[in-house]
Coordinates of C-alpha atoms in Angstrom, one line a residue:
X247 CA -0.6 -13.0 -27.2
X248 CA 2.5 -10.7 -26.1
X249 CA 2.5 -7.1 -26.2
X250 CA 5.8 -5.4 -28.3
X251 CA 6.4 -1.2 -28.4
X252 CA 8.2 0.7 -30.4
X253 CA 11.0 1.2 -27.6
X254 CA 13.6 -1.6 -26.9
X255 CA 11.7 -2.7 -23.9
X256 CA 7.9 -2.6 -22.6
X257 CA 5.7 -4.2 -19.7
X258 CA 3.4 -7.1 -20.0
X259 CA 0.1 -6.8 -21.3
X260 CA -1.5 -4.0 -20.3
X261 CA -4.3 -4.7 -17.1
X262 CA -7.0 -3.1 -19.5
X263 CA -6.3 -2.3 -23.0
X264 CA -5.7 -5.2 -24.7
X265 CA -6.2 -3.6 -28.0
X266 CA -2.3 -2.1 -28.1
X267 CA -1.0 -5.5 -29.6
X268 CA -2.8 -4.5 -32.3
X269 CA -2.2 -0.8 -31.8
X270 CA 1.3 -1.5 -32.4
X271 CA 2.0 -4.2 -34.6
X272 CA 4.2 -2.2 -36.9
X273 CA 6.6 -2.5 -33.8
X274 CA 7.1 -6.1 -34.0
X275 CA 10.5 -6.6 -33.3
X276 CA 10.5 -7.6 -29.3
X277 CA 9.2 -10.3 -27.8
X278 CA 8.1 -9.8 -24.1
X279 CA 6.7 -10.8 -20.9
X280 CA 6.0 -14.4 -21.6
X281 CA 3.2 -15.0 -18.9
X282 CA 0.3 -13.4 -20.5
X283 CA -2.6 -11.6 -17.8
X284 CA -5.2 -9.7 -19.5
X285 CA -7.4 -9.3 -16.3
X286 CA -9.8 -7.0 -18.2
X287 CA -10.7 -9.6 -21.0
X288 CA -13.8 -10.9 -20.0
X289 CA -13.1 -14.8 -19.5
X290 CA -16.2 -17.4 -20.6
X291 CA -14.8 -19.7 -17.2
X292 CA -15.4 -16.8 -14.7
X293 CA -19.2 -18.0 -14.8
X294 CA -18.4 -21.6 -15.9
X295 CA -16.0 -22.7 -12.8
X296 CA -18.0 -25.5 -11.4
X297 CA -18.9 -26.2 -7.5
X298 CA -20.7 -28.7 -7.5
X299 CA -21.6 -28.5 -3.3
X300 CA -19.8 -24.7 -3.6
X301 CA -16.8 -25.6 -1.8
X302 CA -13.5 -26.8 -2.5
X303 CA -13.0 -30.4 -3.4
X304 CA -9.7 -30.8 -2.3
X305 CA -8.3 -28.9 1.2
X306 CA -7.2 -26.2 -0.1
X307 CA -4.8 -23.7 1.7
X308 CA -6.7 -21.1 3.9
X309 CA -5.4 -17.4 3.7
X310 CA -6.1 -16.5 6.6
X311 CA -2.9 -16.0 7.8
X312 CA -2.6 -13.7 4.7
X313 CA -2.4 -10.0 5.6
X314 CA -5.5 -8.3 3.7
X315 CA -6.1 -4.6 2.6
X316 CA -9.0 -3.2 0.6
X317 CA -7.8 -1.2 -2.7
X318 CA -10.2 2.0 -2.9
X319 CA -9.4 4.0 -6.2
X320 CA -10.5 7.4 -5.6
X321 CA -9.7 8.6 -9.5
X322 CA -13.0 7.5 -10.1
X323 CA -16.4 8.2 -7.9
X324 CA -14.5 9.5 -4.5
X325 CA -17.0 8.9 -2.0
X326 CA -17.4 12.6 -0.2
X327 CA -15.5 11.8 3.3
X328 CA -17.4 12.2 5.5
X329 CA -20.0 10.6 4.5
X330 CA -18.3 7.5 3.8
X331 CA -15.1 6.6 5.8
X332 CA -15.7 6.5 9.4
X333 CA -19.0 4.1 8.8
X334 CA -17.0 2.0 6.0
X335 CA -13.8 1.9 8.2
X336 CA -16.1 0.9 11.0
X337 CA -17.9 -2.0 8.9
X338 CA -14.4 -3.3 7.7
X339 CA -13.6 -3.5 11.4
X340 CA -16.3 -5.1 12.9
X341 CA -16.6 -7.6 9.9
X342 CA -14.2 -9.5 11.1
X343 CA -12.4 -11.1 8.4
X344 CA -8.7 -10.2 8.9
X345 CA -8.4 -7.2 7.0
X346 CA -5.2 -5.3 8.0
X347 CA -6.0 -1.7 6.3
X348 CA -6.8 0.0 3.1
X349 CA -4.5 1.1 0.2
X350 CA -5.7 4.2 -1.2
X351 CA -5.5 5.1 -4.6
X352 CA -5.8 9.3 -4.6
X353 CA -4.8 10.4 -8.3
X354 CA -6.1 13.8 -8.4
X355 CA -7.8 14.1 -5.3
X356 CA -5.1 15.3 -2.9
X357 CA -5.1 18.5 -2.1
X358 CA -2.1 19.4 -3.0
X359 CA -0.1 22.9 -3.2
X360 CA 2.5 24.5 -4.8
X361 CA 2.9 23.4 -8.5
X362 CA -0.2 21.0 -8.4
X363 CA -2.5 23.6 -7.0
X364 CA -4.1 24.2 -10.6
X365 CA -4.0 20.3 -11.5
X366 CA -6.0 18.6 -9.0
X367 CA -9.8 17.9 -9.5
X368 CA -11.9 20.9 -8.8
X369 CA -13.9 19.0 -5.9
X370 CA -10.5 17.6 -4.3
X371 CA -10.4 16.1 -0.4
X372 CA -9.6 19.2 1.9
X373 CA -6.7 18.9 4.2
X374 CA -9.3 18.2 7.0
X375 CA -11.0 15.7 4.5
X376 CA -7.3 14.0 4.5
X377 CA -7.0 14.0 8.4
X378 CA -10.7 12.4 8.9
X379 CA -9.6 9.8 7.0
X380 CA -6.3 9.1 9.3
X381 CA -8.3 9.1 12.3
X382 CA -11.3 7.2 11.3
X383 CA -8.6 4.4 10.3
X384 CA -6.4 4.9 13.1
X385 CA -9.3 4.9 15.5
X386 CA -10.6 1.0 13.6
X387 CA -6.8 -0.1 13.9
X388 CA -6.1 0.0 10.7
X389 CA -3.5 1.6 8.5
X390 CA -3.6 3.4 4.9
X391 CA -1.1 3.0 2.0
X392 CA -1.2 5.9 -0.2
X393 CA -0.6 4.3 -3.8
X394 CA 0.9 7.3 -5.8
X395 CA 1.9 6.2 -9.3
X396 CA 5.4 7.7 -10.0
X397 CA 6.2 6.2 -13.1
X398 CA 3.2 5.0 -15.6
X399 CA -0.4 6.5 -15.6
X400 CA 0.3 10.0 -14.3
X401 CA -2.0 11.4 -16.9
X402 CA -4.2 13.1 -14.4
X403 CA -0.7 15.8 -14.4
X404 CA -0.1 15.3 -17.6
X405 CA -2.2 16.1 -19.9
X406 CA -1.9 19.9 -18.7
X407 CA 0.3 22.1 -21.0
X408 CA 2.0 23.1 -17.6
X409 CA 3.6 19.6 -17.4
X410 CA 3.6 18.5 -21.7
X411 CA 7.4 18.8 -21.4
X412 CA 7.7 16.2 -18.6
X413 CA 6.3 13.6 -20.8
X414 CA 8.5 10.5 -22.3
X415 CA 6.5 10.6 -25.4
X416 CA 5.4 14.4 -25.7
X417 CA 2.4 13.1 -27.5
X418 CA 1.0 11.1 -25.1
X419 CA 0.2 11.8 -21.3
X420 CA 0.6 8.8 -19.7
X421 CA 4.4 8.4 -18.8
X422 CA 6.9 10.8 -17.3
X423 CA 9.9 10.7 -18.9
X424 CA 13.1 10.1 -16.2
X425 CA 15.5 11.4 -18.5
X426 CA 14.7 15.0 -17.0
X427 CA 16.2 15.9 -12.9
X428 CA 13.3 17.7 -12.6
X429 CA 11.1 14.8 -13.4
X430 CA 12.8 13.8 -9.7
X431 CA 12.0 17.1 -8.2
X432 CA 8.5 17.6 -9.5
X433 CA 8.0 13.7 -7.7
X434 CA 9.8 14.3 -4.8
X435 CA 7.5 16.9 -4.0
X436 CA 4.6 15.1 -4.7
X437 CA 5.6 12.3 -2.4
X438 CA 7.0 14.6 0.1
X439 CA 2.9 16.3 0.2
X440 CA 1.5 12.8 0.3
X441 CA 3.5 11.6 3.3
X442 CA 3.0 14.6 5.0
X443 CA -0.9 13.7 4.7
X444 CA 0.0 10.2 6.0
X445 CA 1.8 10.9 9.3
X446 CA 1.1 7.3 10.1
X447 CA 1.6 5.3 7.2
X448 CA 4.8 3.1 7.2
X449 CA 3.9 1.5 3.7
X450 CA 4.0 3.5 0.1
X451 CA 2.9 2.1 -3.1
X452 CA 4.4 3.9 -6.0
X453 CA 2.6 2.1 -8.6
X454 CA 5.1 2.1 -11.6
X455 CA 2.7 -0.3 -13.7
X456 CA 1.7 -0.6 -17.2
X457 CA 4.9 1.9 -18.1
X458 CA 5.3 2.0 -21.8
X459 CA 8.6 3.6 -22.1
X460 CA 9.7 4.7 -25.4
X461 CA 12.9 6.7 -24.9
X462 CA 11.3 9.3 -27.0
X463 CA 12.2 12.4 -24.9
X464 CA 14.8 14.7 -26.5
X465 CA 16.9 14.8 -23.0
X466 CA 17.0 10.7 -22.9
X467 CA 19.7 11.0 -26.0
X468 CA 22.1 12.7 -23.4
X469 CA 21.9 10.2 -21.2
X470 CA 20.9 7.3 -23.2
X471 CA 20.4 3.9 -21.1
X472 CA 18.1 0.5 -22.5
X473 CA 14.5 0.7 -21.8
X474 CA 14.9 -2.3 -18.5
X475 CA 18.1 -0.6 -17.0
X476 CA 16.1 3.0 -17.1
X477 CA 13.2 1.6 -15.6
X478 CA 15.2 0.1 -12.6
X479 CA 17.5 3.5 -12.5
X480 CA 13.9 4.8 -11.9
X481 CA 12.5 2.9 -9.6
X482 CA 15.7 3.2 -7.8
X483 CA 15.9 7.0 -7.2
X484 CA 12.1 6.9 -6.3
X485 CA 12.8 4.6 -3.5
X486 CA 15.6 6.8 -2.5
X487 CA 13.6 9.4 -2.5
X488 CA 10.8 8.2 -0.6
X489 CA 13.5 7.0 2.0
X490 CA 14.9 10.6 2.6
X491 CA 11.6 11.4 3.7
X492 CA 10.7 8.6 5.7
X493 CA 13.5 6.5 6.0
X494 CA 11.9 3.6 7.8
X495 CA 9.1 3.2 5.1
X496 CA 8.2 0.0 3.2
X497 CA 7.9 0.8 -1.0
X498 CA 5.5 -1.7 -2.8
X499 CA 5.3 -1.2 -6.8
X500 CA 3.4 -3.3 -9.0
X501 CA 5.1 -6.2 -11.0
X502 CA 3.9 -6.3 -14.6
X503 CA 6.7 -4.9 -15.4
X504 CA 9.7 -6.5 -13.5
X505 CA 8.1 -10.0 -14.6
X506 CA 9.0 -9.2 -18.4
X507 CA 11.8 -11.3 -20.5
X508 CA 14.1 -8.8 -20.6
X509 CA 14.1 -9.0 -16.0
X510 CA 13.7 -12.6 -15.9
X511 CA 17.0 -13.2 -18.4
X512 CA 18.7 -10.7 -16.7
X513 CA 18.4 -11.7 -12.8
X514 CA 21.4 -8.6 -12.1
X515 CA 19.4 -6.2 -13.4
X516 CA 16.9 -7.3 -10.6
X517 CA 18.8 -7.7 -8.2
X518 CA 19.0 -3.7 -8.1
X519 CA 16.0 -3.6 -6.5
X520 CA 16.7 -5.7 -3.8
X521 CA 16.2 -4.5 -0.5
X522 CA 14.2 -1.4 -2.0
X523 CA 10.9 -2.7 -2.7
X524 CA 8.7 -5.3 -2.5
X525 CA 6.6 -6.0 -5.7
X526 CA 2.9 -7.2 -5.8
X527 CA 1.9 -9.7 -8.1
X528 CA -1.4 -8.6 -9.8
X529 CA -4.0 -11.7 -11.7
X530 CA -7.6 -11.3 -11.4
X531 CA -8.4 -13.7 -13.9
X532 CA -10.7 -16.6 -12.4
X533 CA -8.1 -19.5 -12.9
X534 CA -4.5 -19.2 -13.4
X535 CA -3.0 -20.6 -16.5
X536 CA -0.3 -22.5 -16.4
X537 CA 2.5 -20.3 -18.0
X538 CA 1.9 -17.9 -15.1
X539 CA 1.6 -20.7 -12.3
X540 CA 4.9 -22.2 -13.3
X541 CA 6.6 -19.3 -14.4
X542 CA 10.2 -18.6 -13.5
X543 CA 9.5 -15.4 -12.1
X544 CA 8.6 -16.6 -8.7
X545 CA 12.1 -18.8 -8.3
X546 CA 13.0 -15.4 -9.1
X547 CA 11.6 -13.3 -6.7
X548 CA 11.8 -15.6 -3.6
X549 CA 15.8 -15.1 -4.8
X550 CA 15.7 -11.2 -4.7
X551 CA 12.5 -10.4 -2.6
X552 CA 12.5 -11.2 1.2
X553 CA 8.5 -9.8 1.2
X554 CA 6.2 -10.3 -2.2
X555 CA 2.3 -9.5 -2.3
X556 CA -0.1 -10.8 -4.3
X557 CA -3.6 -8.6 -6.0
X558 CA -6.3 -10.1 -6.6
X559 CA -9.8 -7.9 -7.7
X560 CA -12.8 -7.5 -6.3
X561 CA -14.6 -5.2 -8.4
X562 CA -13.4 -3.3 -11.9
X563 CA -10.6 -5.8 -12.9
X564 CA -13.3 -6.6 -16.0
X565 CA -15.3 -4.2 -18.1
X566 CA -14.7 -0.7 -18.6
X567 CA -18.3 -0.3 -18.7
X568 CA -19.7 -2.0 -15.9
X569 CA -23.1 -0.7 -14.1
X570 CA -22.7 -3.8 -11.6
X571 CA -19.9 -5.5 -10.3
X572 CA -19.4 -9.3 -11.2
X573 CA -19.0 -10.7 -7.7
X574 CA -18.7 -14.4 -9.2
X575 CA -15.8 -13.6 -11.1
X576 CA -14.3 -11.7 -8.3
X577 CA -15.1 -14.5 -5.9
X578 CA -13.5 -17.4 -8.1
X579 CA -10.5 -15.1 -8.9
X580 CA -9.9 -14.7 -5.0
X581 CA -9.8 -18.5 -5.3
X582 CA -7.8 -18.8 -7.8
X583 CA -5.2 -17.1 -5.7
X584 CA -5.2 -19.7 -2.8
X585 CA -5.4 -22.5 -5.5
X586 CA -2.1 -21.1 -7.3
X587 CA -0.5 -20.2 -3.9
X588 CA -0.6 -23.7 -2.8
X589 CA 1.3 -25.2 -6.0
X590 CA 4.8 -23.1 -4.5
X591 CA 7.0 -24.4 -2.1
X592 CA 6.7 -23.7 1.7
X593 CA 9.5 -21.0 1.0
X594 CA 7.9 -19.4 -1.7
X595 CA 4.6 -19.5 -0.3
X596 CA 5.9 -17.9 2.6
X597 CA 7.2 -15.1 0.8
X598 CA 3.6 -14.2 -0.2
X599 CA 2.7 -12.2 2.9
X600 CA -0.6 -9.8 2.2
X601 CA -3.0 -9.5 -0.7
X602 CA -4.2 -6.4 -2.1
X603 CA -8.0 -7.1 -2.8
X604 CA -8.0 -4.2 -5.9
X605 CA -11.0 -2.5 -6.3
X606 CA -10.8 -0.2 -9.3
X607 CA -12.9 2.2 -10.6
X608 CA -11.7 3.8 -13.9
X609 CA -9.1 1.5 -16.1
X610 CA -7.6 4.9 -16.3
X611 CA -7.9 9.0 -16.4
X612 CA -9.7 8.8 -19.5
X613 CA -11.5 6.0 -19.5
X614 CA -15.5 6.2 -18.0
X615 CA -16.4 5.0 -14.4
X616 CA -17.4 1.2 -14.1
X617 CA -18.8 -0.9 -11.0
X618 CA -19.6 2.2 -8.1
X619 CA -18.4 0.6 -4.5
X620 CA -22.0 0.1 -3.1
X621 CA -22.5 -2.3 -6.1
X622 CA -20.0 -4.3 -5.0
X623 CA -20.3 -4.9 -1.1
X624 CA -21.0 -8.5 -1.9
X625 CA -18.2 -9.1 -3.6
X626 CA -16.1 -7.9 -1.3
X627 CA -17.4 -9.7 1.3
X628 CA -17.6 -12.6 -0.7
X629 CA -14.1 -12.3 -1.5
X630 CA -12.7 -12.0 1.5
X631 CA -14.7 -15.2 3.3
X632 CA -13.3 -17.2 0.2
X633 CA -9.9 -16.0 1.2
X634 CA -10.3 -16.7 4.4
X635 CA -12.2 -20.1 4.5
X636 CA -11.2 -21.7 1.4
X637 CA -14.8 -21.9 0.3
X638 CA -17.1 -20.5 -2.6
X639 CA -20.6 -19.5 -1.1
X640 CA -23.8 -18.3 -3.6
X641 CA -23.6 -14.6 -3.6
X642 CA -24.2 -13.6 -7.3
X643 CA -27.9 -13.6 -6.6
X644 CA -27.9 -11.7 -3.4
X645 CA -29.0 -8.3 -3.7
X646 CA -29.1 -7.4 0.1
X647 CA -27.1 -6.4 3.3
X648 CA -28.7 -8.5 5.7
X649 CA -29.1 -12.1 3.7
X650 CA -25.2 -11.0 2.7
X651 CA -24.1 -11.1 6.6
X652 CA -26.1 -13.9 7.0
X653 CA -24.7 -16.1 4.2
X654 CA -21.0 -15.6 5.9
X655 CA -22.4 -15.8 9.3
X656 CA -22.5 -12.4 10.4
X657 CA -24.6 -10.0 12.2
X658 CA -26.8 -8.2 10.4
X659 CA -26.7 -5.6 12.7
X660 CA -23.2 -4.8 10.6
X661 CA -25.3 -3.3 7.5
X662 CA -26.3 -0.4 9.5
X663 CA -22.3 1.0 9.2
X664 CA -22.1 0.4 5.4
X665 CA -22.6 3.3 3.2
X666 CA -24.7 3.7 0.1
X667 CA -26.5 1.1 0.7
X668 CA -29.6 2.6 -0.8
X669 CA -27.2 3.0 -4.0
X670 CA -26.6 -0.7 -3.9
X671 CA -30.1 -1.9 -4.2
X672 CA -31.5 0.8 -6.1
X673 CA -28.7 -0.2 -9.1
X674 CA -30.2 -3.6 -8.8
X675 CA -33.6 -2.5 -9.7
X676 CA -32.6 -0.2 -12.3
X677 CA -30.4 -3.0 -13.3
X678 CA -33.8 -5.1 -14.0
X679 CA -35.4 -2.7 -15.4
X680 CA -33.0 -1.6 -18.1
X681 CA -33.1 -5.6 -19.2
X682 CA -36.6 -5.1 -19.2
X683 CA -36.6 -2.1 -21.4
X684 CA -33.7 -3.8 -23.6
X685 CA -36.1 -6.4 -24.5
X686 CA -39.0 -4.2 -25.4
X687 CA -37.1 -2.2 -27.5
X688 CA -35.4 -5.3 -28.7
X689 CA -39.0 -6.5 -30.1
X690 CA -40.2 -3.7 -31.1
X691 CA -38.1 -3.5 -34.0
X692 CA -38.9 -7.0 -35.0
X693 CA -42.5 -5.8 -35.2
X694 CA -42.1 -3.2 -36.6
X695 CA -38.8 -2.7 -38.7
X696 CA -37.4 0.3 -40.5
X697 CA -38.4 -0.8 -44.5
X698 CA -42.2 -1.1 -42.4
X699 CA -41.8 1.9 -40.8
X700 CA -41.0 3.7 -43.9
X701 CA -43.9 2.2 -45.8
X702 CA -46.2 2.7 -43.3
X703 CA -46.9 -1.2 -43.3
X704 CA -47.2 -2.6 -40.2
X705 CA -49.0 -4.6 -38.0
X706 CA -50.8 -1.9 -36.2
X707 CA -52.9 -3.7 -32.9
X708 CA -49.5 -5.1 -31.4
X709 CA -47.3 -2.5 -32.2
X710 CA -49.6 0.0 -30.6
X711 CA -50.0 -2.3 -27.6
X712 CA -46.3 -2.5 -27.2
X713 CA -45.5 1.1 -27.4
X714 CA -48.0 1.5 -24.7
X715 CA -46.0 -0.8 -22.6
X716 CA -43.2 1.5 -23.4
X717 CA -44.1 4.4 -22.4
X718 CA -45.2 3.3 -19.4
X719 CA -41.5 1.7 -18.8
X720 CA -40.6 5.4 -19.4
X721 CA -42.2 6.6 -16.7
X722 CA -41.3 3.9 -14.0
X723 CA -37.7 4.6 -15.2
X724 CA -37.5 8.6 -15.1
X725 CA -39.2 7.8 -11.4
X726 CA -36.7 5.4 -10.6
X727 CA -33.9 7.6 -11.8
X728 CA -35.0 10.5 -9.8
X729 CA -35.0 8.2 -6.7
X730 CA -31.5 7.0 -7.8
X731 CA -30.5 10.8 -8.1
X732 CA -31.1 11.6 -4.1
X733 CA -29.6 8.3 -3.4
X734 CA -26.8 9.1 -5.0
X735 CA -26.2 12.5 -3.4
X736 CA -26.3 11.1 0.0
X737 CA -22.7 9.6 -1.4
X738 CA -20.8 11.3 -4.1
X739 CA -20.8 14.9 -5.5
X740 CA -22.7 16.2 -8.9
X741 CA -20.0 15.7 -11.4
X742 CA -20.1 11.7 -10.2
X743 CA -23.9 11.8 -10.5
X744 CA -23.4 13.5 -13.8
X745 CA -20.9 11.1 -15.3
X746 CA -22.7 8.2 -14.1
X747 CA -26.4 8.9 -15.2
X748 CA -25.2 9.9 -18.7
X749 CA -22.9 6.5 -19.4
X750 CA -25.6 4.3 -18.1
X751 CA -29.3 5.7 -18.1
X752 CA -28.8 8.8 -20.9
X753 CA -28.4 6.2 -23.9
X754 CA -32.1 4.0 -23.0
X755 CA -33.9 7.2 -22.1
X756 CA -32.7 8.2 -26.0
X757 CA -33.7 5.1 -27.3
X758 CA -36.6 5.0 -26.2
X759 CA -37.4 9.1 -27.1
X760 CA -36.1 8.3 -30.5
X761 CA -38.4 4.9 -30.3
X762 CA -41.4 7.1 -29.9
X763 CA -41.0 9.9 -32.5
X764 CA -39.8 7.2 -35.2
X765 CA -42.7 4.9 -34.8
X766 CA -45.3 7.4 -34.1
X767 CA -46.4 7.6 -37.7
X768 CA -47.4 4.2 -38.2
X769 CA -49.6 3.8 -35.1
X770 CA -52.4 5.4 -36.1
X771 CA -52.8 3.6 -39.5
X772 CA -55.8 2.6 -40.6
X773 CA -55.5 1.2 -44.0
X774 CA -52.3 -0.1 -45.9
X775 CA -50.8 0.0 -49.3
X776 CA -51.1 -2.9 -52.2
X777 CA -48.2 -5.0 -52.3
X778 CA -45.3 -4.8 -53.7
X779 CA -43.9 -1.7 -51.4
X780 CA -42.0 -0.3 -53.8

């Protein structure tokens, strides 16, 4: 299925909201990018991919020779800094596993100045946050790319009234429009801030993904250009841009966009960008399919690109609500990533030179946190001994640090750097005990359903048996949740704990309060009505 806008060009199907094909099927009139990824759609062969001795039959290219950086997306649950990067940065080190540095994902929680001042989150980094972070990194040998979208998903800026008029589609917040020179100004500034916090980063990301471009801004019929050529024309002054400040800089964006019909028919077009930037290829489904594995887009960027990355996930590429992270569909999507880089050539291969292991937290401003770090340590690891071995090891039931180190051969001694681990296995129990609950409640209403409720007529010596067991469920839970609560503050500020109890502990708690009141009538019967009930 192929996503089609309203405009004369869009992206490929968006990383998480599938539901725009639908959104916008009065738009039919362009077909686009012809290798469908919908990494968010929850796939039935992520838990189906069989191992039989968990290991690759066939020898399968190692990536160990792959340069490896962690994605941390701070526009959802920032970790307070220092609390978390010095021990993290330290555990990354001392792993082991080839990982060259983190690309950091900041949104709204810069601290910027000037113009921004009033937009960034109220509980932004501090400036000294920002040069802990360069130092703790520097001091583990390892570098940070800022990713600062410049293009697509600035929505944290604007949705303010402030910036409405920088918008392509004035009713919608998610793209800036480049029709506008001070849309270059307002980003030139942002960039030239974020560099300035990144005196040693020699690699940007500028994101540029998921850019649904309609053209819609009054100032684009002045200077009116097709959807593809205004997206390049973009891209292109952004690079410039970025070079001005720091000329020697390497620019990665994302490719979702640059692998759509109307780039791979038009190879020119492309060819703009050579020399400008280098694009990372994003799939964090668990097994390629074939139209992306034999695409033409790779002929083409081995062509264009002398440098192309590849992102895979390790944790939020697959629900938007997601209390734990799915390490076995990470894990086989990792995989899947070595299997597809070993059907290219030698020379196209060799263009692939890092992987991005993505780790998001949000599928965007609006939408509600999903799979906290700590919840996905073993996936991580997992990941990144698949991608560095070739091999699939048992981690979905593994719920500890030190039986985590010791399935990838690792000192335990390593868990004592890793923050919010307390967070990690306290999720896991309330993870159990919410299933628990789930069930109870589940069977409750089988025993006592609303037409028996409302006639009183029920079977009285299980039902009051089971609400007992519920109640005392509601206890152990609020206990639990109040350890949970400290845990969590040890890690992340009150408006994360907030968010996070409310999406994924507020809705049992009121099931089972409303549970109690609406059955509490019929427990007590004694004697029961004459059939029929009506």
């Amino acid at each position: 299925m192929m996503l089609t806008i309203a405009s004369k060009w869009s992206p490929s199907k968006s990383k998480f909201q599938s539901k725009l094909v639908n959104d916008n099927d009065q738009h039919l009139h362009m077909k686009v990018n012809p290798v469908p990824v919908n990494p968010s759609a929850p796939q039935a062969q992520s838990l189906n991919v069989k191992d039989d001795n968990l290991m690759i039959k066939q020898p399968l290219l190692k990536g160990d020779d792959l340069v490896k950086y962690i994605h941390l997306d701070l526009k959802g649950a920032p970790p307070q800094a220092d609390k978390f990067y010095e021990n993290f940065f330290d555990f990354v080190d001392k792993l082991q596993m080839g990982v060259k540095g983190v690309v950091i994902e900041y949104e709204d929680i810069l601290p910027l100045e000037g113009r921004f001042a009033n937009a960034t989150h109220r509980f932004h980094y501090t400036k000294s946050d920002m040069e802990l972070i360069q130092t703790a990194a520097k001091s583990h040998q390892l570098d940070v790319i800022p990713l600062i979208q410049t293009f697509g998903h600035l929505e944290w800026l604007l949705k303010f009234q402030q910036f409405e008029l920088f918008r392509d589609d004035l009713n919608s917040p998610m793209v800036i429009t480049p029709c506008l020179n001070e849309t270059y100004l307002l980003l030139e500034d942002l960039l030239k801030q974020t560099l300035d916090m990144h005196p040693y980063s020699n690699i940007i990301h500028i994101g540029c993904d998921e850019v649904v471009l309609t053209n819609s801004h009054p100032q684009c019929r002045e200077t009116w250009m097709d959807a593809p050529e205004r997206y390049v024309d973009h891209v292109k002054r952004i690079a410039n841009i970025v070079r001005r400040i720091r000329p020697a800089i390497r620019i990665l964006i994302w490719d979702d966009v640059i692998r759509g019909d109307q780039f791979l028919v038009n190879e020119k077009l492309l060819n703009e960008l050579k020399g400008l930037v280098e694009p990372v290829a994003w799939n964090y489904h668990p097994a390629f399919d074939d139209s992306y594995v034999f695409s033409p887009v790779w002929n083409i960027y081995s062509n264009i690109f002398s440098t192309v990355w590849a992102a895979s996930a390790f944790k939020g590429g697959l629900n938007r609500y997601s209390m734990q992270t799915n390490a076995t569909h990470h894990v086989h999507n990792n995989r899947a990533w070595l299997q597809f880089l070993q059907t290219l050539s030698t020379d196209k291969r060799n263009a692939f030179s890092g992987i991005i292991l993505t780790g998001w937290s949000r599928f965007d401003h609006f939408m509600p946190l999903c799979d906290l770090l700590p919840t996905a340590y073993q996936s991580l690891v997992g990941s990144l001994y698949t991608i560095n071995t070739g091999k699939i090891i048992p981690i979905e039931y593994i719920n500890d640090c030190d039986s985590l180190m010791n399935l990838v051969g690792r000192d335990a001694q390593l868990c004592q750097s890793l923050p919010g681990l307390s967070i990690w296995s306290g999720i896991s129990s309330l993870a159990s005990s919410l299933t628990q609950i789930d069930d109870r409640l589940t069977f409750l209403h089988t025993v006592a359903p609303s037409y028996n409720r409302k006639h009183r007529f029920v079977r009285r010596y299980e039902l009051d048996s089971r609400l007992t067991e519920l109640q005392a469920f509601h206890t152990d839970l609020l206990t639990l949740t109040q350890s949970l609560h400290q845990q969590f503050s040890e890690l992340y500020s009150i408006d994360i704990i907030d968010e996070w109890f409310d999406l994924y502990i507020s809705p049992t708690l009121e099931r089972i309060n409303t549970t109690l009141v609406e059955f509490s009538p019929v427990r007590n019967q004694t004697f029961w009505p004459r059939r029929p009930l009506i």
